[in-house]
PDB file of C-alpha atoms in Angstrom:
ATOM      1  CA  MET A   1      87.123 -52.780 -51.246  1.00 82.00           C
ATOM      2  CA  ASP A   2      88.296 -52.776 -47.687  1.00 82.00           C
ATOM      3  CA  TYR A   3      87.101 -55.609 -45.529  1.00 89.00           C
ATOM      4  CA  PRO A   4      84.427 -54.430 -43.116  1.00 90.00           C
ATOM      5  CA  ALA A   5      86.297 -55.367 -39.944  1.00 79.00           C
ATOM      6  CA  ILE A   6      83.850 -56.898 -37.491  1.00 88.00           C
ATOM      7  CA  ASP A   7      84.835 -57.819 -33.901  1.00 90.00           C
ATOM      8  CA  PRO A   8      84.601 -61.561 -33.710  1.00 88.00           C
ATOM      9  CA  ILE A   9      83.263 -61.233 -30.141  1.00 90.00           C
ATOM     10  CA  ALA A  10      79.554 -60.410 -30.378  1.00 91.00           C
ATOM     11  CA  LEU A  11      79.101 -59.950 -26.534  1.00 90.00           C
ATOM     12  CA  GLN A  12      81.516 -59.807 -23.646  1.00 90.00           C
ATOM     13  CA  ILE A  13      80.177 -60.467 -20.095  1.00 89.00           C
ATOM     14  CA  GLY A  14      83.210 -60.409 -17.787  1.00 85.00           C
ATOM     15  CA  PRO A  15      85.360 -63.334 -18.707  1.00 86.00           C
ATOM     16  CA  LEU A  16      82.594 -64.861 -20.900  1.00 88.00           C
ATOM     17  CA  ALA A  17      83.000 -64.078 -24.524  1.00 87.00           C
ATOM     18  CA  ILE A  18      80.278 -64.888 -26.957  1.00 90.00           C
ATOM     19  CA  HIS A  19      81.717 -65.179 -30.516  1.00 88.00           C
ATOM     20  CA  TRP A  20      79.879 -64.475 -33.695  1.00 91.00           C
ATOM     21  CA  TYR A  21      81.117 -67.700 -35.093  1.00 86.00           C
ATOM     22  CA  GLY A  22      79.324 -69.696 -32.449  1.00 86.00           C
ATOM     23  CA  LEU A  23      76.262 -67.542 -32.774  1.00 93.00           C
ATOM     24  CA  MET A  24      76.248 -68.496 -36.510  1.00 93.00           C
ATOM     25  CA  TYR A  25      75.984 -72.163 -35.707  1.00 87.00           C
ATOM     26  CA  LEU A  26      73.125 -71.388 -33.245  1.00 92.00           C
ATOM     27  CA  PHE A  27      71.243 -69.436 -36.007  1.00 96.00           C
ATOM     28  CA  GLY A  28      71.877 -72.327 -38.513  1.00 93.00           C
ATOM     29  CA  PHE A  29      70.486 -74.969 -36.099  1.00 92.00           C
ATOM     30  CA  ALA A  30      67.563 -72.761 -35.235  1.00 94.00           C
ATOM     31  CA  GLY A  31      66.641 -72.193 -38.799  1.00 95.00           C
ATOM     32  CA  ALA A  32      67.035 -75.903 -39.698  1.00 94.00           C
ATOM     33  CA  TRP A  33      64.762 -76.818 -36.690  1.00 94.00           C
ATOM     34  CA  ALA A  34      62.068 -74.494 -37.859  1.00 94.00           C
ATOM     35  CA  LEU A  35      62.102 -75.652 -41.327  1.00 95.00           C
ATOM     36  CA  ALA A  36      62.151 -79.333 -40.211  1.00 94.00           C
ATOM     37  CA  ARG A  37      59.057 -78.684 -38.185  1.00 93.00           C
ATOM     38  CA  LEU A  38      57.433 -77.279 -41.197  1.00 92.00           C
ATOM     39  CA  ARG A  39      58.617 -80.156 -43.358  1.00 92.00           C
ATOM     40  CA  ALA A  40      57.347 -82.815 -40.862  1.00 92.00           C
ATOM     41  CA  ARG A  41      53.771 -81.530 -41.542  1.00 89.00           C
ATOM     42  CA  ARG A  42      53.748 -83.250 -44.862  1.00 87.00           C
ATOM     43  CA  PRO A  43      51.805 -86.499 -44.788  1.00 86.00           C
ATOM     44  CA  ASP A  44      54.270 -88.395 -46.969  1.00 83.00           C
ATOM     45  CA  TRP A  45      57.026 -88.173 -44.370  1.00 86.00           C
ATOM     46  CA  PRO A  46      57.108 -90.689 -41.454  1.00 87.00           C
ATOM     47  CA  ILE A  47      59.083 -88.172 -39.399  1.00 90.00           C
ATOM     48  CA  ASN A  48      56.707 -86.053 -37.197  1.00 87.00           C
ATOM     49  CA  ALA A  49      57.164 -82.798 -35.387  1.00 85.00           C
ATOM     50  CA  VAL A  50      57.952 -84.464 -32.056  1.00 84.00           C
ATOM     51  CA  GLN A  51      60.832 -86.584 -33.657  1.00 90.00           C
ATOM     52  CA  VAL A  52      62.336 -83.470 -35.213  1.00 92.00           C
ATOM     53  CA  ASP A  53      63.752 -82.405 -31.839  1.00 90.00           C
ATOM     54  CA  ASP A  54      65.751 -85.737 -31.477  1.00 91.00           C
ATOM     55  CA  LEU A  55      66.706 -85.558 -35.169  1.00 92.00           C
ATOM     56  CA  LEU A  56      68.266 -82.056 -34.776  1.00 91.00           C
ATOM     57  CA  PHE A  57      69.942 -83.104 -31.588  1.00 92.00           C
ATOM     58  CA  TYR A  58      71.740 -85.935 -33.441  1.00 93.00           C
ATOM     59  CA  SER A  59      72.558 -83.706 -36.278  1.00 92.00           C
ATOM     60  CA  ALA A  60      74.136 -81.046 -34.056  1.00 90.00           C
ATOM     61  CA  LEU A  61      76.353 -83.632 -32.424  1.00 88.00           C
ATOM     62  CA  GLY A  62      77.341 -84.943 -35.835  1.00 89.00           C
ATOM     63  CA  VAL A  63      78.101 -81.436 -37.254  1.00 88.00           C
ATOM     64  CA  ILE A  64      80.128 -80.297 -34.284  1.00 84.00           C
ATOM     65  CA  LEU A  65      81.989 -83.456 -33.557  1.00 84.00           C
ATOM     66  CA  GLY A  66      82.585 -84.482 -37.104  1.00 83.00           C
ATOM     67  CA  GLY A  67      83.385 -80.964 -38.293  1.00 81.00           C
ATOM     68  CA  ARG A  68      86.049 -80.388 -35.731  1.00 80.00           C
ATOM     69  CA  VAL A  69      87.560 -83.759 -35.869  1.00 80.00           C
ATOM     70  CA  GLY A  70      87.536 -83.719 -39.629  1.00 77.00           C
ATOM     71  CA  TYR A  71      89.217 -80.307 -39.828  1.00 77.00           C
ATOM     72  CA  MET A  72      91.944 -81.398 -37.517  1.00 76.00           C
ATOM     73  CA  LEU A  73      92.493 -84.721 -39.417  1.00 76.00           C
ATOM     74  CA  PHE A  74      92.294 -83.139 -42.936  1.00 72.00           C
ATOM     75  CA  TYR A  75      93.896 -79.760 -42.409  1.00 70.00           C
ATOM     76  CA  GLN A  76      95.725 -79.698 -39.157  1.00 71.00           C
ATOM     77  CA  PRO A  77      97.076 -83.157 -38.225  1.00 69.00           C
ATOM     78  CA  GLY A  78     100.273 -81.602 -36.879  1.00 64.00           C
ATOM     79  CA  MET A  79      98.456 -79.270 -34.536  1.00 65.00           C
ATOM     80  CA  LEU A  80      96.243 -82.136 -33.259  1.00 61.00           C
ATOM     81  CA  ILE A  81      99.470 -84.118 -32.320  1.00 66.00           C
ATOM     82  CA  ASP A  82     101.251 -81.141 -30.795  1.00 64.00           C
ATOM     83  CA  SER A  83      98.262 -79.725 -28.988  1.00 66.00           C
ATOM     84  CA  PRO A  84      95.399 -82.265 -28.535  1.00 64.00           C
ATOM     85  CA  LEU A  85      93.287 -79.799 -26.571  1.00 62.00           C
ATOM     86  CA  SER A  86      93.032 -77.474 -29.642  1.00 63.00           C
ATOM     87  CA  LEU A  87      90.461 -79.885 -30.783  1.00 64.00           C
ATOM     88  CA  PHE A  88      87.987 -78.178 -28.574  1.00 62.00           C
ATOM     89  CA  ALA A  89      88.814 -74.599 -29.533  1.00 63.00           C
ATOM     90  CA  ILE A  90      85.972 -74.196 -32.062  1.00 60.00           C
ATOM     91  CA  TRP A  91      85.552 -70.545 -31.180  1.00 54.00           C
ATOM     92  CA  ASP A  92      88.787 -69.916 -33.153  1.00 57.00           C
ATOM     93  CA  GLY A  93      87.150 -71.309 -36.258  1.00 54.00           C
ATOM     94  CA  GLY A  94      88.326 -74.484 -38.050  1.00 67.00           C
ATOM     95  CA  MET A  95      85.456 -76.633 -38.951  1.00 73.00           C
ATOM     96  CA  SER A  96      85.461 -78.988 -41.923  1.00 79.00           C
ATOM     97  CA  PHE A  97      82.292 -79.428 -43.805  1.00 81.00           C
ATOM     98  CA  HIS A  98      83.394 -82.846 -45.118  1.00 82.00           C
ATOM     99  CA  GLY A  99      84.130 -83.983 -41.571  1.00 84.00           C
ATOM    100  CA  GLY A 100      80.841 -82.565 -40.420  1.00 84.00           C
ATOM    101  CA  LEU A 101      79.132 -84.433 -43.204  1.00 89.00           C
ATOM    102  CA  LEU A 102      80.684 -87.730 -42.117  1.00 89.00           C
ATOM    103  CA  GLY A 103      79.623 -87.039 -38.557  1.00 90.00           C
ATOM    104  CA  VAL A 104      76.060 -86.326 -39.641  1.00 92.00           C
ATOM    105  CA  LEU A 105      75.814 -89.469 -41.658  1.00 93.00           C
ATOM    106  CA  VAL A 106      76.925 -91.526 -38.696  1.00 93.00           C
ATOM    107  CA  ALA A 107      74.494 -89.647 -36.461  1.00 94.00           C
ATOM    108  CA  MET A 108      71.694 -90.202 -38.988  1.00 95.00           C
ATOM    109  CA  ALA A 109      72.555 -93.952 -39.195  1.00 95.00           C
ATOM    110  CA  LEU A 110      72.033 -94.150 -35.375  1.00 95.00           C
ATOM    111  CA  TYR A 111      68.898 -92.175 -35.457  1.00 94.00           C
ATOM    112  CA  ALA A 112      67.317 -94.125 -38.254  1.00 94.00           C
ATOM    113  CA  ARG A 113      68.147 -97.336 -36.477  1.00 94.00           C
ATOM    114  CA  ARG A 114      66.520 -95.994 -33.279  1.00 93.00           C
ATOM    115  CA  GLN A 115      63.370 -94.941 -35.007  1.00 91.00           C
ATOM    116  CA  GLY A 116      63.146 -97.951 -37.269  1.00 93.00           C
ATOM    117  CA  LEU A 117      63.446 -95.915 -40.457  1.00 94.00           C
ATOM    118  CA  ALA A 118      65.479 -96.483 -43.672  1.00 94.00           C
ATOM    119  CA  PHE A 119      68.698 -94.475 -43.612  1.00 96.00           C
ATOM    120  CA  PHE A 120      67.993 -92.675 -46.809  1.00 96.00           C
ATOM    121  CA  THR A 121      64.490 -91.718 -45.643  1.00 95.00           C
ATOM    122  CA  VAL A 122      66.161 -89.732 -42.930  1.00 95.00           C
ATOM    123  CA  THR A 123      68.871 -88.239 -45.150  1.00 96.00           C
ATOM    124  CA  ASP A 124      66.375 -87.249 -47.712  1.00 97.00           C
ATOM    125  CA  PHE A 125      64.355 -85.471 -44.929  1.00 96.00           C
ATOM    126  CA  ILE A 126      67.255 -83.542 -43.566  1.00 95.00           C
ATOM    127  CA  ALA A 127      69.187 -82.702 -46.776  1.00 96.00           C
ATOM    128  CA  PRO A 128      67.251 -79.616 -47.708  1.00 96.00           C
ATOM    129  CA  LEU A 129      67.929 -78.223 -44.236  1.00 95.00           C
ATOM    130  CA  VAL A 130      71.751 -78.462 -44.297  1.00 94.00           C
ATOM    131  CA  PRO A 131      72.233 -75.395 -46.562  1.00 96.00           C
ATOM    132  CA  ILE A 132      70.780 -73.124 -43.879  1.00 96.00           C
ATOM    133  CA  GLY A 133      73.634 -74.099 -41.549  1.00 92.00           C
ATOM    134  CA  LEU A 134      76.196 -73.784 -44.515  1.00 94.00           C
ATOM    135  CA  PHE A 135      74.935 -70.304 -45.099  1.00 97.00           C
ATOM    136  CA  PHE A 136      75.342 -69.134 -41.536  1.00 95.00           C
ATOM    137  CA  GLY A 137      78.682 -71.054 -41.212  1.00 91.00           C
ATOM    138  CA  ARG A 138      80.230 -69.142 -44.200  1.00 94.00           C
ATOM    139  CA  ILE A 139      79.012 -65.824 -42.848  1.00 95.00           C
ATOM    140  CA  GLY A 140      80.917 -66.795 -39.579  1.00 92.00           C
ATOM    141  CA  ASN A 141      84.030 -67.431 -41.762  1.00 91.00           C
ATOM    142  CA  PHE A 142      83.567 -63.954 -43.222  1.00 95.00           C
ATOM    143  CA  ILE A 143      83.315 -62.289 -39.862  1.00 94.00           C
ATOM    144  CA  ASN A 144      86.468 -64.201 -38.665  1.00 90.00           C
ATOM    145  CA  ALA A 145      88.200 -63.058 -41.900  1.00 91.00           C
ATOM    146  CA  GLU A 146      89.280 -66.607 -42.722  1.00 88.00           C
ATOM    147  CA  LEU A 147      89.215 -68.792 -45.787  1.00 88.00           C
ATOM    148  CA  TRP A 148      89.523 -65.760 -48.128  1.00 93.00           C
ATOM    149  CA  GLY A 149      90.163 -66.371 -51.796  1.00 95.00           C
ATOM    150  CA  SER A 150      93.097 -65.682 -54.280  1.00 95.00           C
ATOM    151  CA  PRO A 151      94.097 -62.274 -55.469  1.00 96.00           C
ATOM    152  CA  THR A 152      91.744 -60.623 -57.890  1.00 96.00           C
ATOM    153  CA  THR A 153      91.271 -57.444 -59.869  1.00 95.00           C
ATOM    154  CA  LEU A 154      87.436 -57.681 -59.762  1.00 96.00           C
ATOM    155  CA  PRO A 155      85.779 -54.527 -58.181  1.00 94.00           C
ATOM    156  CA  TRP A 156      84.339 -56.522 -55.298  1.00 95.00           C
ATOM    157  CA  GLY A 157      87.736 -57.912 -54.253  1.00 96.00           C
ATOM    158  CA  MET A 158      88.579 -57.323 -50.588  1.00 96.00           C
ATOM    159  CA  VAL A 159      91.782 -56.604 -48.647  1.00 94.00           C
ATOM    160  CA  PHE A 160      91.595 -59.078 -45.795  1.00 94.00           C
ATOM    161  CA  PRO A 161      93.561 -58.684 -42.580  1.00 90.00           C
ATOM    162  CA  GLY A 162      96.407 -61.191 -42.777  1.00 86.00           C
ATOM    163  CA  GLY A 163      95.880 -61.701 -46.510  1.00 88.00           C
ATOM    164  CA  GLY A 164      98.434 -59.115 -47.705  1.00 90.00           C
ATOM    165  CA  PRO A 165      97.872 -55.776 -49.520  1.00 92.00           C
ATOM    166  CA  GLU A 166      96.273 -57.223 -52.582  1.00 94.00           C
ATOM    167  CA  PRO A 167      92.440 -57.437 -53.021  1.00 96.00           C
ATOM    168  CA  ARG A 168      91.176 -61.094 -52.817  1.00 97.00           C
ATOM    169  CA  HIS A 169      88.019 -62.973 -53.709  1.00 97.00           C
ATOM    170  CA  PRO A 170      85.554 -62.985 -50.753  1.00 97.00           C
ATOM    171  CA  SER A 171      85.239 -66.690 -51.361  1.00 97.00           C
ATOM    172  CA  MET A 172      83.402 -67.393 -48.174  1.00 96.00           C
ATOM    173  CA  LEU A 173      80.582 -65.144 -49.457  1.00 97.00           C
ATOM    174  CA  TYR A 174      80.631 -66.988 -52.785  1.00 98.00           C
ATOM    175  CA  GLU A 175      80.133 -70.283 -50.778  1.00 97.00           C
ATOM    176  CA  ALA A 176      77.380 -68.631 -48.594  1.00 97.00           C
ATOM    177  CA  ALA A 177      75.543 -67.707 -51.798  1.00 98.00           C
ATOM    178  CA  LEU A 178      76.022 -71.063 -53.651  1.00 98.00           C
ATOM    179  CA  GLU A 179      76.265 -73.735 -50.906  1.00 96.00           C
ATOM    180  CA  GLY A 180      73.709 -71.847 -48.807  1.00 96.00           C
ATOM    181  CA  LEU A 181      71.112 -69.921 -50.704  1.00 97.00           C
ATOM    182  CA  VAL A 182      71.112 -71.507 -54.186  1.00 98.00           C
ATOM    183  CA  LEU A 183      71.486 -75.012 -52.928  1.00 98.00           C
ATOM    184  CA  PHE A 184      68.701 -74.553 -50.384  1.00 98.00           C
ATOM    185  CA  ILE A 185      66.384 -73.278 -53.113  1.00 98.00           C
ATOM    186  CA  LEU A 186      67.193 -76.092 -55.389  1.00 98.00           C
ATOM    187  CA  LEU A 187      66.725 -78.855 -52.756  1.00 98.00           C
ATOM    188  CA  TRP A 188      63.626 -77.284 -51.156  1.00 97.00           C
ATOM    189  CA  VAL A 189      61.814 -76.909 -54.571  1.00 97.00           C
ATOM    190  CA  PHE A 190      63.024 -80.358 -55.787  1.00 97.00           C
ATOM    191  CA  SER A 191      61.715 -82.003 -52.592  1.00 95.00           C
ATOM    192  CA  MET A 192      58.290 -80.349 -52.538  1.00 92.00           C
ATOM    193  CA  LYS A 193      57.097 -83.271 -54.477  1.00 92.00           C
ATOM    194  CA  PRO A 194      57.532 -86.918 -53.573  1.00 91.00           C
ATOM    195  CA  ARG A 195      60.780 -88.237 -55.101  1.00 94.00           C
ATOM    196  CA  PRO A 196      62.339 -91.676 -55.166  1.00 95.00           C
ATOM    197  CA  ARG A 197      64.234 -92.495 -52.038  1.00 95.00           C
ATOM    198  CA  MET A 198      67.896 -91.376 -52.287  1.00 96.00           C
ATOM    199  CA  ALA A 199      67.140 -88.705 -54.934  1.00 97.00           C
ATOM    200  CA  VAL A 200      67.071 -85.717 -52.501  1.00 97.00           C
ATOM    201  CA  SER A 201      70.294 -86.969 -50.834  1.00 97.00           C
ATOM    202  CA  GLY A 202      71.955 -87.501 -54.242  1.00 98.00           C
ATOM    203  CA  LEU A 203      71.027 -84.017 -55.455  1.00 98.00           C
ATOM    204  CA  PHE A 204      72.499 -82.590 -52.280  1.00 98.00           C
ATOM    205  CA  LEU A 205      75.768 -84.420 -52.683  1.00 97.00           C
ATOM    206  CA  ALA A 206      76.085 -83.516 -56.325  1.00 98.00           C
ATOM    207  CA  GLY A 207      74.963 -79.930 -55.829  1.00 98.00           C
ATOM    208  CA  TYR A 208      77.208 -79.113 -52.900  1.00 97.00           C
ATOM    209  CA  GLY A 209      80.213 -80.933 -54.449  1.00 97.00           C
ATOM    210  CA  THR A 210      79.859 -78.983 -57.632  1.00 98.00           C
ATOM    211  CA  PHE A 211      79.568 -75.618 -55.955  1.00 98.00           C
ATOM    212  CA  ARG A 212      82.469 -76.333 -53.592  1.00 96.00           C
ATOM    213  CA  PHE A 213      84.579 -77.673 -56.416  1.00 97.00           C
ATOM    214  CA  ALA A 214      83.913 -74.537 -58.461  1.00 97.00           C
ATOM    215  CA  VAL A 215      84.746 -72.115 -55.631  1.00 97.00           C
ATOM    216  CA  GLU A 216      87.933 -73.888 -54.808  1.00 96.00           C
ATOM    217  CA  PHE A 217      89.451 -72.463 -57.986  1.00 96.00           C
ATOM    218  CA  VAL A 218      89.327 -68.952 -56.457  1.00 96.00           C
ATOM    219  CA  ARG A 219      89.836 -69.994 -52.795  1.00 93.00           C
ATOM    220  CA  GLU A 220      93.329 -69.700 -51.300  1.00 91.00           C
ATOM    221  CA  PRO A 221      94.356 -73.088 -50.086  1.00 89.00           C
ATOM    222  CA  ASP A 222      95.559 -73.446 -46.512  1.00 77.00           C
ATOM    223  CA  ALA A 223      99.173 -72.078 -46.362  1.00 75.00           C
ATOM    224  CA  HIS A 224     100.444 -75.214 -44.539  1.00 72.00           C
ATOM    225  CA  ILE A 225      98.933 -77.501 -47.318  1.00 82.00           C
ATOM    226  CA  GLY A 226      99.054 -75.493 -50.487  1.00 85.00           C
ATOM    227  CA  TYR A 227      98.169 -76.936 -53.799  1.00 89.00           C
ATOM    228  CA  LEU A 228      98.290 -80.687 -54.011  1.00 89.00           C
ATOM    229  CA  ALA A 229      98.897 -81.150 -57.726  1.00 89.00           C
ATOM    230  CA  GLY A 230      99.184 -79.191 -60.884  1.00 86.00           C
ATOM    231  CA  GLY A 231      99.299 -75.783 -59.115  1.00 88.00           C
ATOM    232  CA  TRP A 232      95.468 -75.807 -58.834  1.00 89.00           C
ATOM    233  CA  VAL A 233      94.233 -78.969 -57.073  1.00 93.00           C
ATOM    234  CA  THR A 234      93.306 -78.264 -53.450  1.00 93.00           C
ATOM    235  CA  MET A 235      92.165 -80.402 -50.611  1.00 88.00           C
ATOM    236  CA  GLY A 236      88.769 -79.084 -51.184  1.00 91.00           C
ATOM    237  CA  HIS A 237      88.832 -80.436 -54.765  1.00 95.00           C
ATOM    238  CA  VAL A 238      90.063 -83.805 -53.477  1.00 94.00           C
ATOM    239  CA  LEU A 239      87.210 -84.059 -50.825  1.00 90.00           C
ATOM    240  CA  SER A 240      84.440 -82.641 -53.113  1.00 94.00           C
ATOM    241  CA  ALA A 241      84.942 -84.782 -56.324  1.00 96.00           C
ATOM    242  CA  PRO A 242      83.823 -88.051 -54.560  1.00 96.00           C
ATOM    243  CA  MET A 243      80.656 -86.146 -53.427  1.00 96.00           C
ATOM    244  CA  ILE A 244      79.806 -85.299 -57.024  1.00 98.00           C
ATOM    245  CA  LEU A 245      80.205 -88.787 -58.294  1.00 98.00           C
ATOM    246  CA  ALA A 246      78.364 -90.334 -55.253  1.00 97.00           C
ATOM    247  CA  GLY A 247      75.560 -87.854 -55.707  1.00 98.00           C
ATOM    248  CA  ILE A 248      75.180 -88.784 -59.401  1.00 98.00           C
ATOM    249  CA  ALA A 249      75.282 -92.368 -58.584  1.00 98.00           C
ATOM    250  CA  LEU A 250      72.482 -92.031 -56.036  1.00 97.00           C
ATOM    251  CA  LEU A 251      70.377 -90.062 -58.487  1.00 97.00           C
ATOM    252  CA  ILE A 252      70.690 -92.741 -61.172  1.00 97.00           C
ATOM    253  CA  TRP A 253      70.193 -95.543 -58.666  1.00 96.00           C
ATOM    254  CA  ALA A 254      67.045 -93.776 -57.175  1.00 97.00           C
ATOM    255  CA  TYR A 255      65.348 -93.278 -60.515  1.00 95.00           C
ATOM    256  CA  ARG A 256      66.333 -96.732 -61.808  1.00 94.00           C
ATOM    257  CA  ARG A 257      64.716 -98.300 -58.773  1.00 91.00           C
ATOM    258  CA  ALA A 258      61.621 -96.025 -59.303  1.00 89.00           C
ATOM    259  CA  ILE A 259      61.185 -97.261 -62.748  1.00 87.00           C
ATOM    260  CA  MET A 260      61.541-100.880 -61.780  1.00 82.00           C
ATOM    261  CA  ASP A 261      59.349-100.599 -58.723  1.00 77.00           C
ATOM    262  CA  ARG A 262      56.343 -98.219 -59.349  1.00 69.00           C
ATOM    263  CA  PRO A 263      54.577 -96.826 -57.425  1.00 56.00           C
ATOM    264  CA  ALA A 264      55.914 -98.040 -54.038  1.00 51.00           C
ATOM    265  CA  ASN A 265      59.316 -96.444 -54.432  1.00 49.00           C
ATOM    266  CA  LEU A 266      57.847 -93.118 -55.255  1.00 47.00           C
ATOM    267  CA  GLN A 267      56.602 -92.707 -51.631  1.00 48.00           C
ATOM    268  CA  ALA A 268      58.890 -90.169 -50.132  1.00 50.00           C
ATOM    269  CA  GLY A 269      58.277 -91.440 -46.637  1.00 48.00           C
ATOM    270  CA  SER A 270      58.475 -95.198 -47.496  1.00 48.00           C
ATOM    271  CA  THR A 271      60.614 -97.102 -44.983  1.00 44.00           C
ATOM    272  CA  SER A 272      60.888-100.225 -47.200  1.00 41.00           C
ATOM    273  CA  GLU A 273      64.368-101.089 -48.437  1.00 41.00           C
TER     274      GLU A 273
END
């Protein structure tokens, strides 16, 4: 299959260029905001609709700052040293999910402290919303023709510009489906009922880490980094494996606490530690 070349600039008004990649972030935040307002209607959450606006503002800062800084530190440390201003060129792509996750965790810690809420109460609330942004972010990667996969003979392999003549896995679409749609459904359905605190956050970490780890086997590593070990271990593997372990640990811890402290710990919106 030929890659359906899409102009990365969605709209040009004089010198002002609006890129699809930036619009994907806007769509992701808008979708997360709408679902957060819906989620805030549940009586078992101490986060109301008014607080959602501040929550999404903190989240947006964490995603953008953490994602860009993480990408430069994890994947382009040389460029950051040679051209520090490249840190701000987010319209060219180059956002790290793992960096964005760290940025959001810091932002959620600040938000939780300001609102007098437990940290995991906030992360449990926001975890099912994150896959919406991941979905649109991966579509942005596809439009930019970046992060394509390794060569394949499968009928849906695509010839990407800059990727050579051989068809490649459209790995960004795999990630949009798994990290975006599938993970969203999994988390949304799981969190429809009150769960022990930390359980939703744990499922998110384990689910994302597993999906990302799997896709890394067919995703071409960054050319300047390559495989880190064994001809198959990528930076994505290294960054995702701890997420899987942390997610499983949180799930076990959450349900062990629930067993030892019933029924108080089964209140999804409880702010007690």
